[in-house]
Coordinates of C-alpha atoms in Angstrom, one line a residue:
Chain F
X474 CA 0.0 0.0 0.0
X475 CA 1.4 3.4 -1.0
X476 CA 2.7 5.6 2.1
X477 CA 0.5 8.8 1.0
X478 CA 1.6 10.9 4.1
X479 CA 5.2 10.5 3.6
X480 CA 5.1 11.4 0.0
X481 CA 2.3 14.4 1.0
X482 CA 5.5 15.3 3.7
X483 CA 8.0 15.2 0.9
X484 CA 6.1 17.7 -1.6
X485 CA 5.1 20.1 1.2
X486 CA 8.9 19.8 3.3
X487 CA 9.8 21.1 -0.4
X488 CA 8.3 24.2 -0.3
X489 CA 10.1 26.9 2.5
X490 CA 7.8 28.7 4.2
X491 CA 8.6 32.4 3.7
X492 CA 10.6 34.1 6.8
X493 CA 10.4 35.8 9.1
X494 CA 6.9 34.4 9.7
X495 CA 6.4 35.7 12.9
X496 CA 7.1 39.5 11.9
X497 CA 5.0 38.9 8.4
X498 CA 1.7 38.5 10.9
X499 CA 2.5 41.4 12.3
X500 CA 2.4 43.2 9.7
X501 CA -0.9 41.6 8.3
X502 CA -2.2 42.1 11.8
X503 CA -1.3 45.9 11.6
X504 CA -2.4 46.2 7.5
X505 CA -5.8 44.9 9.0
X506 CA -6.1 47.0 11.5
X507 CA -5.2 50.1 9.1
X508 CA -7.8 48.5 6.9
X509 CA -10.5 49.0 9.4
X510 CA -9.2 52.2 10.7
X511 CA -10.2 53.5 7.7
X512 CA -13.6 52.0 7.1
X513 CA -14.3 53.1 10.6
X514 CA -13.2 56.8 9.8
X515 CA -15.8 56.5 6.4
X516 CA -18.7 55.2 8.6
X517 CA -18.5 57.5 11.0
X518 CA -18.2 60.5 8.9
X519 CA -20.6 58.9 6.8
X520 CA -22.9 58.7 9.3
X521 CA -22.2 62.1 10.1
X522 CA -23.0 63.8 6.9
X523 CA -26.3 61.9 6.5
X524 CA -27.1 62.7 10.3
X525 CA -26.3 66.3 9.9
X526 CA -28.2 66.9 7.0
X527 CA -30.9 65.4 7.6
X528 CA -31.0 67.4 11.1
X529 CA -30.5 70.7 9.0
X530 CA -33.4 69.4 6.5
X531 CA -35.5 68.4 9.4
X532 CA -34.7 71.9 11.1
X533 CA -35.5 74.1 7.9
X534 CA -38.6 72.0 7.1
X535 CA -40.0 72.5 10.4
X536 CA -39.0 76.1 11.1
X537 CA -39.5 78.1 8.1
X538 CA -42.5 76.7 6.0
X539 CA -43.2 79.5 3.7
X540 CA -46.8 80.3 3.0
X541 CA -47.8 78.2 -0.5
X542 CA -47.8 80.5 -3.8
X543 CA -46.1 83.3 -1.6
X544 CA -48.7 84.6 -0.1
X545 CA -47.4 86.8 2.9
X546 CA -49.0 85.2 5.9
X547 CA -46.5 84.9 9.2
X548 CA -44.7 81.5 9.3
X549 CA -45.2 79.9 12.7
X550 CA -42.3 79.2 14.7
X551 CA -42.5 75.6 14.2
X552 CA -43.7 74.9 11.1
X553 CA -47.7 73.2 10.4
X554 CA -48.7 69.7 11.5
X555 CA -47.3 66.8 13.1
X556 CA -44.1 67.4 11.5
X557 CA -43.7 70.9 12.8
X558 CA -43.3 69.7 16.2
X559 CA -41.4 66.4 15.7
X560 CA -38.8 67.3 12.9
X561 CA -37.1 69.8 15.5
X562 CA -36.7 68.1 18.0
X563 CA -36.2 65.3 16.5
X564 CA -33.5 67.0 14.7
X565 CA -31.8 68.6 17.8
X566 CA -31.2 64.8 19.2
X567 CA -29.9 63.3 16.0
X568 CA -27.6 66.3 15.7
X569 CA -26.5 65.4 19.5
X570 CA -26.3 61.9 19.1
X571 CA -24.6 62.2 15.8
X572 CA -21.9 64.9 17.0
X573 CA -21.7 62.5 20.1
X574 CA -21.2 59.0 18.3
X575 CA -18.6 60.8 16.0
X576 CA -16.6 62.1 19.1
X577 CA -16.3 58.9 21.0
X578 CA -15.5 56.8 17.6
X579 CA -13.0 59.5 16.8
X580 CA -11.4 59.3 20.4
X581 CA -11.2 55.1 20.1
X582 CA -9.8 55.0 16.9
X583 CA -6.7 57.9 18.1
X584 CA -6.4 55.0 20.9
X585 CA -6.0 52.0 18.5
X586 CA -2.4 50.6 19.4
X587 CA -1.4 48.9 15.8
X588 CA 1.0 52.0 14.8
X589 CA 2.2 53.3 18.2
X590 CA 3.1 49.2 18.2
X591 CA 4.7 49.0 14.6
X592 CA 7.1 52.0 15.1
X593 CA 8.4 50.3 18.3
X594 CA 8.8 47.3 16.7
X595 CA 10.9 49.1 14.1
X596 CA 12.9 51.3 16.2
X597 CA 13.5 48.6 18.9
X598 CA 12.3 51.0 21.6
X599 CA 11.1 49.3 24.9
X600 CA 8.1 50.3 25.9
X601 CA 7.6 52.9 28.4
X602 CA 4.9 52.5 31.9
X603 CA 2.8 55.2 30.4
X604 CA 2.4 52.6 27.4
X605 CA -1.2 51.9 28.3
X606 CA -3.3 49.8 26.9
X607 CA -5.6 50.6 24.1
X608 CA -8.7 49.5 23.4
X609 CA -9.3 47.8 19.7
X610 CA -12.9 48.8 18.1
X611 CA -15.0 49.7 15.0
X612 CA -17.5 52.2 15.4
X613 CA -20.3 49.4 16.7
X614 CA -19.7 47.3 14.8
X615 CA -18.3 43.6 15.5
X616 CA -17.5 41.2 12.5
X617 CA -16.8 37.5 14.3
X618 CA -13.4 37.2 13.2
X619 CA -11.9 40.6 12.5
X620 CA -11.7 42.7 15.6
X621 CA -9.2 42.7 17.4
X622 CA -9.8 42.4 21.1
X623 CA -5.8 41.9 22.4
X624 CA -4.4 44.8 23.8
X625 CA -1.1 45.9 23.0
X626 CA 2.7 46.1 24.2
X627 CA 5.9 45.5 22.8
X628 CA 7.4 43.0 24.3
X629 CA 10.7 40.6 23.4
X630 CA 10.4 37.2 23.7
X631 CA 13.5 35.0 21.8
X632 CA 14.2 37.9 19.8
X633 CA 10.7 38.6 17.9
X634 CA 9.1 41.6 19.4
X635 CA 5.9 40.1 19.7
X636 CA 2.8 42.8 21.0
X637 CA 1.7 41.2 24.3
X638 CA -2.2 39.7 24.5
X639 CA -4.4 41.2 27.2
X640 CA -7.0 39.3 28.1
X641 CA -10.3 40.8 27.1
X642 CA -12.7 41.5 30.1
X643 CA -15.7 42.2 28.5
X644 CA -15.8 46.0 28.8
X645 CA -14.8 45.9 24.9
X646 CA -17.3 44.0 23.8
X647 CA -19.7 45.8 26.1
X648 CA -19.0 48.8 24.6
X649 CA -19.3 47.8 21.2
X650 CA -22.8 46.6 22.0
X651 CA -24.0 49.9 23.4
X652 CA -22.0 51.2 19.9
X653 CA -23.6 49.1 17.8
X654 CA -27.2 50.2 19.5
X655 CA -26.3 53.8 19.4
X656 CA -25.8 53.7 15.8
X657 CA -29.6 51.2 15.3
X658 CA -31.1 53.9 17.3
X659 CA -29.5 56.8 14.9
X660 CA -30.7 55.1 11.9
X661 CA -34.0 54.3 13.1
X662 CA -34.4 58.1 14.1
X663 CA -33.4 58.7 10.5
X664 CA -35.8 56.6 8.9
X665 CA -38.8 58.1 11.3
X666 CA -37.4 61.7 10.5
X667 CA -37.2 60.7 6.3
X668 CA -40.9 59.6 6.9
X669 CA -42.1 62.5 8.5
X670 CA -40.1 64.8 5.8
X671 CA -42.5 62.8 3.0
X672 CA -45.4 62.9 5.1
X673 CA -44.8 66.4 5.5
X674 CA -44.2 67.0 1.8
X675 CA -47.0 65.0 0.6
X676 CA -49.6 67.3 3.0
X677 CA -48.2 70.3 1.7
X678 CA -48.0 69.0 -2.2
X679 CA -51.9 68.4 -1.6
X680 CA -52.8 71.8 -0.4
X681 CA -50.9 73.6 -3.0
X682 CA -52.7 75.9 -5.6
X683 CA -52.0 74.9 -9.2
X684 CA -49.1 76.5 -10.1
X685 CA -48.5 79.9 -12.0
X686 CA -51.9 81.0 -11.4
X687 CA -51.1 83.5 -8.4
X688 CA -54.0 82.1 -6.3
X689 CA -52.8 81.5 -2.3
X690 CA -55.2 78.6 -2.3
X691 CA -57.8 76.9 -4.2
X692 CA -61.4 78.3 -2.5
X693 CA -63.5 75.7 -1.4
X694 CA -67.2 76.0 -1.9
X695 CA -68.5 77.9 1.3
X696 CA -71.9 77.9 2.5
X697 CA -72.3 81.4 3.2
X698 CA -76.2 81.1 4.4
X699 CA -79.4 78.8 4.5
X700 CA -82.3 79.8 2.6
X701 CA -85.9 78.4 3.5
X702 CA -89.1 78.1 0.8
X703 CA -92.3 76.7 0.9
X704 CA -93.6 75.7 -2.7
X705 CA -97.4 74.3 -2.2
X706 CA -99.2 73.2 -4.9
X707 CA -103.2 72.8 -5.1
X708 CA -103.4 71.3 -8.7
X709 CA -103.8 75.0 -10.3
X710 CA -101.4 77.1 -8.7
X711 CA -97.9 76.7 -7.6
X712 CA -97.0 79.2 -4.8
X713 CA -93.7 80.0 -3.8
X714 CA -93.4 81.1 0.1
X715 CA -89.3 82.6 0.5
X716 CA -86.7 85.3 -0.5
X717 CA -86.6 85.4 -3.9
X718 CA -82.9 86.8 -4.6
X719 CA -80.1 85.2 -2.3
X720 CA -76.6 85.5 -2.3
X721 CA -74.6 82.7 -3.9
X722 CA -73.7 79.7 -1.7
X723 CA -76.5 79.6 -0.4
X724 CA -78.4 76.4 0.4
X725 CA -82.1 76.7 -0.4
X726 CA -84.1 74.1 1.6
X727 CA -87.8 73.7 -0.5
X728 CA -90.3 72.1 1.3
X729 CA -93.0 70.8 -1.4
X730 CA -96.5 70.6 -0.6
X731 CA -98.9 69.5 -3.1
X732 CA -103.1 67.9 -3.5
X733 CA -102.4 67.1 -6.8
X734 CA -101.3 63.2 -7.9
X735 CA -98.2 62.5 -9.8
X736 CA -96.8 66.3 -9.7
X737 CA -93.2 67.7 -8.5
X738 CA -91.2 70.6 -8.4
X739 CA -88.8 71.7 -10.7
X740 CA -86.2 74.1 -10.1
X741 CA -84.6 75.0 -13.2
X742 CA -81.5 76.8 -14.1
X743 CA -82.2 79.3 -16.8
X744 CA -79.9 81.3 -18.7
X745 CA -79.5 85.6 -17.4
X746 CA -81.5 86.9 -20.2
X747 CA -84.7 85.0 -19.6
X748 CA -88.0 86.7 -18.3
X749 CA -90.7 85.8 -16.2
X750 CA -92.9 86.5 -19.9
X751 CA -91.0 83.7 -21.5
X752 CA -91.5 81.1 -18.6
X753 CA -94.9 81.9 -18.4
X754 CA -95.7 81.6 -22.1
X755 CA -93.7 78.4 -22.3
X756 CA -95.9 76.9 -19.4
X757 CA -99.3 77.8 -21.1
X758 CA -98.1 75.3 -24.3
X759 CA -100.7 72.6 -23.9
X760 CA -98.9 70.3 -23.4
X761 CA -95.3 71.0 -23.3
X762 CA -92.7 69.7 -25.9
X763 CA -89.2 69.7 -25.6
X764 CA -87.6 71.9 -22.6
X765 CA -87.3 75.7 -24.1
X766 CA -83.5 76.0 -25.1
X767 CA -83.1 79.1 -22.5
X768 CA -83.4 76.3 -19.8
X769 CA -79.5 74.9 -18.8
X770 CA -80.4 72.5 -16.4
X771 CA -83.3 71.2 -13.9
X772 CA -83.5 69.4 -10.3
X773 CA -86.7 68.2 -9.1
X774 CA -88.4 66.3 -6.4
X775 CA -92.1 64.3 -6.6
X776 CA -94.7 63.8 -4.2
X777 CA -95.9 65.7 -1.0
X778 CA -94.1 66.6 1.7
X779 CA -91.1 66.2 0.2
X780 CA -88.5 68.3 1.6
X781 CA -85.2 68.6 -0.7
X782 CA -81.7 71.0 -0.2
X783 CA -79.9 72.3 -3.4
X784 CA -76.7 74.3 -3.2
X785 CA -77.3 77.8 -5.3
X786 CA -75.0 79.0 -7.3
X787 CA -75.1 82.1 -8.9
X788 CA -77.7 82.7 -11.5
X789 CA -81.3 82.4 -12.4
X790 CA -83.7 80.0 -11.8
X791 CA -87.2 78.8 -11.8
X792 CA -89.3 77.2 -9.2
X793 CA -92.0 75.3 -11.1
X794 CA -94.4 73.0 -10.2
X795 CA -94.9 70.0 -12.7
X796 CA -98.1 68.0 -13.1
X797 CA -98.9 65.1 -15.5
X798 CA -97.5 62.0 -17.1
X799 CA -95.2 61.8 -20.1
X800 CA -98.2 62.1 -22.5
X801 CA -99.5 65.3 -20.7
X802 CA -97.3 67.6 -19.0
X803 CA -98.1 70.4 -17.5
X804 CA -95.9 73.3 -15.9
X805 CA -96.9 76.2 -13.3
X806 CA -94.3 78.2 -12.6
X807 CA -94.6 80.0 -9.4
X808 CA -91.7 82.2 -8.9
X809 CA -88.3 83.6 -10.5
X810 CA -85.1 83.1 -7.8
X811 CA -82.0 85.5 -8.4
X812 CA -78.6 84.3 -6.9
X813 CA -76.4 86.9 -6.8
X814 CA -72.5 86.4 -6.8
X815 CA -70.6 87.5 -4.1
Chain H
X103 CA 6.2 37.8 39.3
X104 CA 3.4 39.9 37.7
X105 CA 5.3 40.8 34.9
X106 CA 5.3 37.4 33.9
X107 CA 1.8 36.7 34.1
X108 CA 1.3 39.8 32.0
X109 CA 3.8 38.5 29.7
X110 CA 3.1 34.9 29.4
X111 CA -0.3 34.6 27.0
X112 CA 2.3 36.7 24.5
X113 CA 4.9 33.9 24.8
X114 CA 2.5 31.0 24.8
X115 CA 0.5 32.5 21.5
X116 CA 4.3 32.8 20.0
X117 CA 5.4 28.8 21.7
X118 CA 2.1 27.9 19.6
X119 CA 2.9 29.7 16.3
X120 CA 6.1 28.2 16.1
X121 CA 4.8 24.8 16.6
X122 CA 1.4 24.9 14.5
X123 CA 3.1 27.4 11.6
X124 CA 4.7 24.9 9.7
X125 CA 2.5 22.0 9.7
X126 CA -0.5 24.4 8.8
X127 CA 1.5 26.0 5.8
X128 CA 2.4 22.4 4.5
X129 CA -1.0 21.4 5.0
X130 CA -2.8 24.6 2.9
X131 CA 0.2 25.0 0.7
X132 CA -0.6 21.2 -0.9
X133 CA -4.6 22.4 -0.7
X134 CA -4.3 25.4 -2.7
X135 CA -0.7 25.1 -4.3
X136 CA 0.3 28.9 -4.3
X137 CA 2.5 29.7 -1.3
X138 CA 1.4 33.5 -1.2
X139 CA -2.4 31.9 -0.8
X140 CA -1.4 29.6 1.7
X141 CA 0.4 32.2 3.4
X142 CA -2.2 33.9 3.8
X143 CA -4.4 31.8 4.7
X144 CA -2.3 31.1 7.7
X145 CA -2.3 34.8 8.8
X146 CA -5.8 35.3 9.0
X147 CA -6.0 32.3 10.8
X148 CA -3.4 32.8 13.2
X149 CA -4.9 36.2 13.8
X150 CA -8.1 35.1 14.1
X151 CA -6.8 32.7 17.1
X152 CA -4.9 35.6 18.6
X153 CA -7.7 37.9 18.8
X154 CA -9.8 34.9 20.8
X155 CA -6.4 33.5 22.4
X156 CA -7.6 33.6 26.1
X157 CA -10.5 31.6 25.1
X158 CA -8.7 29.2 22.8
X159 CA -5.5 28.5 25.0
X160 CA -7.6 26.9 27.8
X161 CA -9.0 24.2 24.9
X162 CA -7.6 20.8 24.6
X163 CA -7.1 21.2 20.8
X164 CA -6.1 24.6 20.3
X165 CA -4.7 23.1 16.9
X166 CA -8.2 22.0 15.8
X167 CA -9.5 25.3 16.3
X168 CA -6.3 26.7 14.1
X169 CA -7.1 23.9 11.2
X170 CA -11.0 24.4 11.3
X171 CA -10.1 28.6 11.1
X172 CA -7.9 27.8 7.9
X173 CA -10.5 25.3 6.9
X174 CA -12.9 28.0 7.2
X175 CA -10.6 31.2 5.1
X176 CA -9.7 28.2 2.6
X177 CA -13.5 27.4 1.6
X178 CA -14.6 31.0 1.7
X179 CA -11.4 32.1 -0.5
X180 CA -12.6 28.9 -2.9
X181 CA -15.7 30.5 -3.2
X182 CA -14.9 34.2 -3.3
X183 CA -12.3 32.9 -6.0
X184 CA -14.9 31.4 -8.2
X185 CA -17.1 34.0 -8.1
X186 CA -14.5 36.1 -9.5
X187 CA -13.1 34.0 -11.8
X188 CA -17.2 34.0 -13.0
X189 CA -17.3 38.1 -13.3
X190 CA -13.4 38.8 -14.3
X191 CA -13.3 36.1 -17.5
X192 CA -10.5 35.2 -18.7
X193 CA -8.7 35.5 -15.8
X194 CA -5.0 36.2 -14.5
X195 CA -3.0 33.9 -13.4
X196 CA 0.0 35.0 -11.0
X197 CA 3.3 32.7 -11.4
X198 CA 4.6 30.8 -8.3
X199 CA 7.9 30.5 -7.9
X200 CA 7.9 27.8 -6.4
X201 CA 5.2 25.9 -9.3
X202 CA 7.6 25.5 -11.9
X203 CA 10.0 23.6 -10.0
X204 CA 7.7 21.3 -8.5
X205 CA 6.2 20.6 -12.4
X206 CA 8.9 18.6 -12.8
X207 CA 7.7 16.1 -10.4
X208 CA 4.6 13.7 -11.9
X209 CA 3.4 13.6 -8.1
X210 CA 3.4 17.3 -7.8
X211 CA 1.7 17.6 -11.3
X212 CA -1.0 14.4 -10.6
X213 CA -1.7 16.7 -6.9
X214 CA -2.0 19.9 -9.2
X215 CA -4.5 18.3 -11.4
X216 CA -7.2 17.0 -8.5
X217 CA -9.9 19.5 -7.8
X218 CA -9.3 21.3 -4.5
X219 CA -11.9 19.8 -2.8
X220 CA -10.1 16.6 -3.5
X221 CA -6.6 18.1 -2.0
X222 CA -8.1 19.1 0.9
X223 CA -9.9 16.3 1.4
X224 CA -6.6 13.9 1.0
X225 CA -4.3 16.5 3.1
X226 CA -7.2 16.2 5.7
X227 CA -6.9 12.5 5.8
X228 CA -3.7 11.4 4.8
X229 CA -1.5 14.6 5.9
X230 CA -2.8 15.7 9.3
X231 CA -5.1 12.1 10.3
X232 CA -8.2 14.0 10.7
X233 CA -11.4 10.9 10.0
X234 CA -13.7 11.3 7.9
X235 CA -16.4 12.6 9.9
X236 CA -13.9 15.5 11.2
X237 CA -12.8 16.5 8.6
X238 CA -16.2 16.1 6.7
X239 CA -17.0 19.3 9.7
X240 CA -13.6 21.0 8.8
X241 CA -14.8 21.2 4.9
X242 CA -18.7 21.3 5.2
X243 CA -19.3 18.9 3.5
X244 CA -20.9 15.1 4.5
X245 CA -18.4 11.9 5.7
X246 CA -19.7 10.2 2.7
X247 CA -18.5 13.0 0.5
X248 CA -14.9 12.9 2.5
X249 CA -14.3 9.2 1.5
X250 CA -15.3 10.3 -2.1
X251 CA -13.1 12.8 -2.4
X252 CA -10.4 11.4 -0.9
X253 CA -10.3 8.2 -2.7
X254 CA -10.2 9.9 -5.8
X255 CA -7.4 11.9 -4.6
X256 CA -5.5 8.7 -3.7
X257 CA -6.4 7.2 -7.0
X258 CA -4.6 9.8 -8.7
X259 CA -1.1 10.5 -6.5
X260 CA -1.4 6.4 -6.9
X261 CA -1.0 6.4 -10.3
X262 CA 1.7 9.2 -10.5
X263 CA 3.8 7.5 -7.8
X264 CA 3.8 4.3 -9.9
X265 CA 4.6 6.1 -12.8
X266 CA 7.5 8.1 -10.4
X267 CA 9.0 4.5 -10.0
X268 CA 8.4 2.7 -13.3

């Protein structure tokens, strides 16, 4: 049976392994810890750009909304809306935590021992008492494998400075856990403030006048009174009990009465030239045909004691009462309403 | 006194470097054949040991944790190496100084041609005397597949041995 192992041992005894190993790992070891120096030193200042601005977006949106289309009404102190009280704040404790996080990273990275360690090494001094040790962290972040948690001094053991090993107590990896929360905490608070910003944004994208046409705001229909009628109807004669001009807006509540079977009334939208003549000699036609072309539109309700509300908007119209089937109509006009625009 | 307690996990960390170093770079140099890989290799894992050596002194195989770390930075180099060799097409290959020598040997060459999995697999089982099942943990991969892969690695340095002779 073939000896596999010695053979194995023959090919690998062949190859020298390159020297001096043990000063090769320390250089890795300090080329790491250079390495993730540096992505600590990007995180953190990325962290601290994002933070920052989004604190002085946060702090502009909620401080200084300006009025929509520019119309010159105060701005409040803290802005409109839900957002007008949270963004600030919120801002104000992102920009602390952020300034904070970036401090303490900042002051354990000027700590980190690999080139106090490596210039030793090189220049043979022994280390002095005041040599303390420093601790070995990324900004809250721990990758199994890659930080290092040994503490460092020089120390010569067979002639290869070798930095000595302190045992880690915890405190480290304690500290790297309240890190590591910090920086959840920070990015939650900027997802909540980002989502606020939209909300925000959306709100006012809502409310905003179509742009370029100088209104402040588009003017919702107002309801600037109620008017009251009483239309009664006896079969001959439609009478009309109520104001008969009105401001426009106003709702007019009709409250049909009638004796008469299958009737209604009819208010009708007329156009401004039409006379009380013209509705009156279209009512005698016996029976009606088409509606006269002066008539725009019509709203009606059937049957007694029907009680009906129609916004009014400015123009001329007639309250009718109807009578009749489809094959004999019959109109009685009772009154002519004005609606005057504001 | 106290100085030497400070001092001693340095010394014993170093005691164990010089005693594990070689065997490990032997062992990952025949797995990957490229001495700057293997090198490497046995950095990180040495590191990563450092950086856990209180924990890992106090075990009873302090070597198998080393081997299982290399194991580890072996298979995820394998794979982080065939991704790239996927996105980077046609690839680079660097010259090993040491390669062209060792052509010259039909061992070296029949070693050279097994699939990786199939070196490691034989420098698990022949090299260091890991059994199957441990080193089927070392690799990932199941006891069933160790045996595989390492017959078929022993097939092969077979035949090139009895070719070294004829």
């Amino acid at each position: 049976m073939p000896d596999y192992r010695s053979t194995l041992e023959r090919i690998e005894r062949r190859v020298p392994m390159p020297e001096p190993a043990i000063e090769r790992l320390l250089r890795r070891r300090e080329r790491k810890l250079r390495a993730q120096r540096i992505a600590t030193v990007v995180g953190a200042l990325a962290i601290a750009v994002v933070g920052i601005g989004s604190a002085l977006l946060a702090l502009r949106e909620g401080g200084a909304m300006e009025p929509a289309g520019g119309a010159s009404s105060p701005p409040s102190p803290g802005g409109d809306g839900i957002a007008g009280f949270v963004l600030p704040t919120l801002a104000i404790w992102i920009g602390i935590a952020v300034v904070g996080l970036t401090a303490m990273t900042i002051a354990r990275l000027r700590a980190r021992p690999g080139a106090s360690g490596a210039h030793e090494r090189r220049t043979g001094a022994s280390p002095g008492p005041g040599h303390g040790p420093a601790t070995g962290t990324r900004a809250g972040t721990e990758e199994g494998g890659t930080t290092m948690d040994s503490k460092s001094r020089i120390e010569t053991t067979g002639g290869v400075r070798l930095p000595d090993i302190r045992m880690d107590d915890g405190r480290v990896r304690r500290t790297n856990r309240w890190l590591t929360i910090a920086v959840i905490v920070l990015a939650a608070g900027l997802v909540a403030l980002g989502t606020f910003v939209l909300i925000d944004r959306s709100g006012e994208e809502a409310a905003a006048p179509p742009s370029g046409t100088g209104a402040t705001a588009i003017v919702p229909y107002t309801t600037s009174s109620v008017m009251e009628a009483q239309v009664t109807f006896d079969g001959t004669r439609c009478s009309y009990a109520g104001p008969t001009e009105v401001a426009a807006g106003t709702v007019g509540i009709f409250r049909y009465t009638t004796a008469a079977k299958s009737s209604g009334l009819t208010l009708a939208s007329l156009e401004p030239s039409v006379t009380w003549e013209q509705v009156e000699r279209s009512s005698r036609r016996d029976p009606p045909s088409a509606p006269p072309s002066w008539v725009t539109d019509a709203q009606y309700i059937v049957g007694s004691g029907t009680l009906r509300s129609w916004p009014l908007d400015e123009g001329l119209y007639a309250v009718t009462c109807a009578t009749g089937n489809t094959s004999a109509d019959r109109m009685f006009p009772a009154v002519m309403l004005r609606v005057i625009g504001g | 006194m106290a100085q030497e307690t400070v001092l001693a996990p340095a010394r014993a960390f170093e005691e164990f470097f010089e005693a594990e170093r070689r065997r490990l770079f032997g062992a990952v140099y025949l797995m990957t054949g490229d001495v700057g890989e293997a090198e490497e290799i046995l950095q990180d894992a040495f590191l990563a040991v450092w950086e856990r050596w209180d924990r890992v002194r106090e075990m009873e195989h302090a070597d198998g944790y080393l081997f299982r770390t290399a194991m580890n930075g072996f298979r995820s180099r394998r794979r982080r190496l065939a991704r790239m060799t996927r996105e980077l097409l046609p690839s680079q290959t660097s010259e090993d100084p040491y390669e062209r020598a060792d052509l010259h040997d039909e061992v070296v060459r029949a070693l050279r041609g097994l699939a990786p999995r199939q070196r490691a697999a034989l420098v698990l089982t022949e090299l260091l005397g890991f059994g199957s099942s441990e080193a089927s943990e070392l690799l990932g991969v199941r006891p069933t597949t160790i045996r595989n892969l390492a017959a078929q690695g022993r097939a092969a340095l077979r035949r090139a041995m009895e070719h070294d002779h004829a």
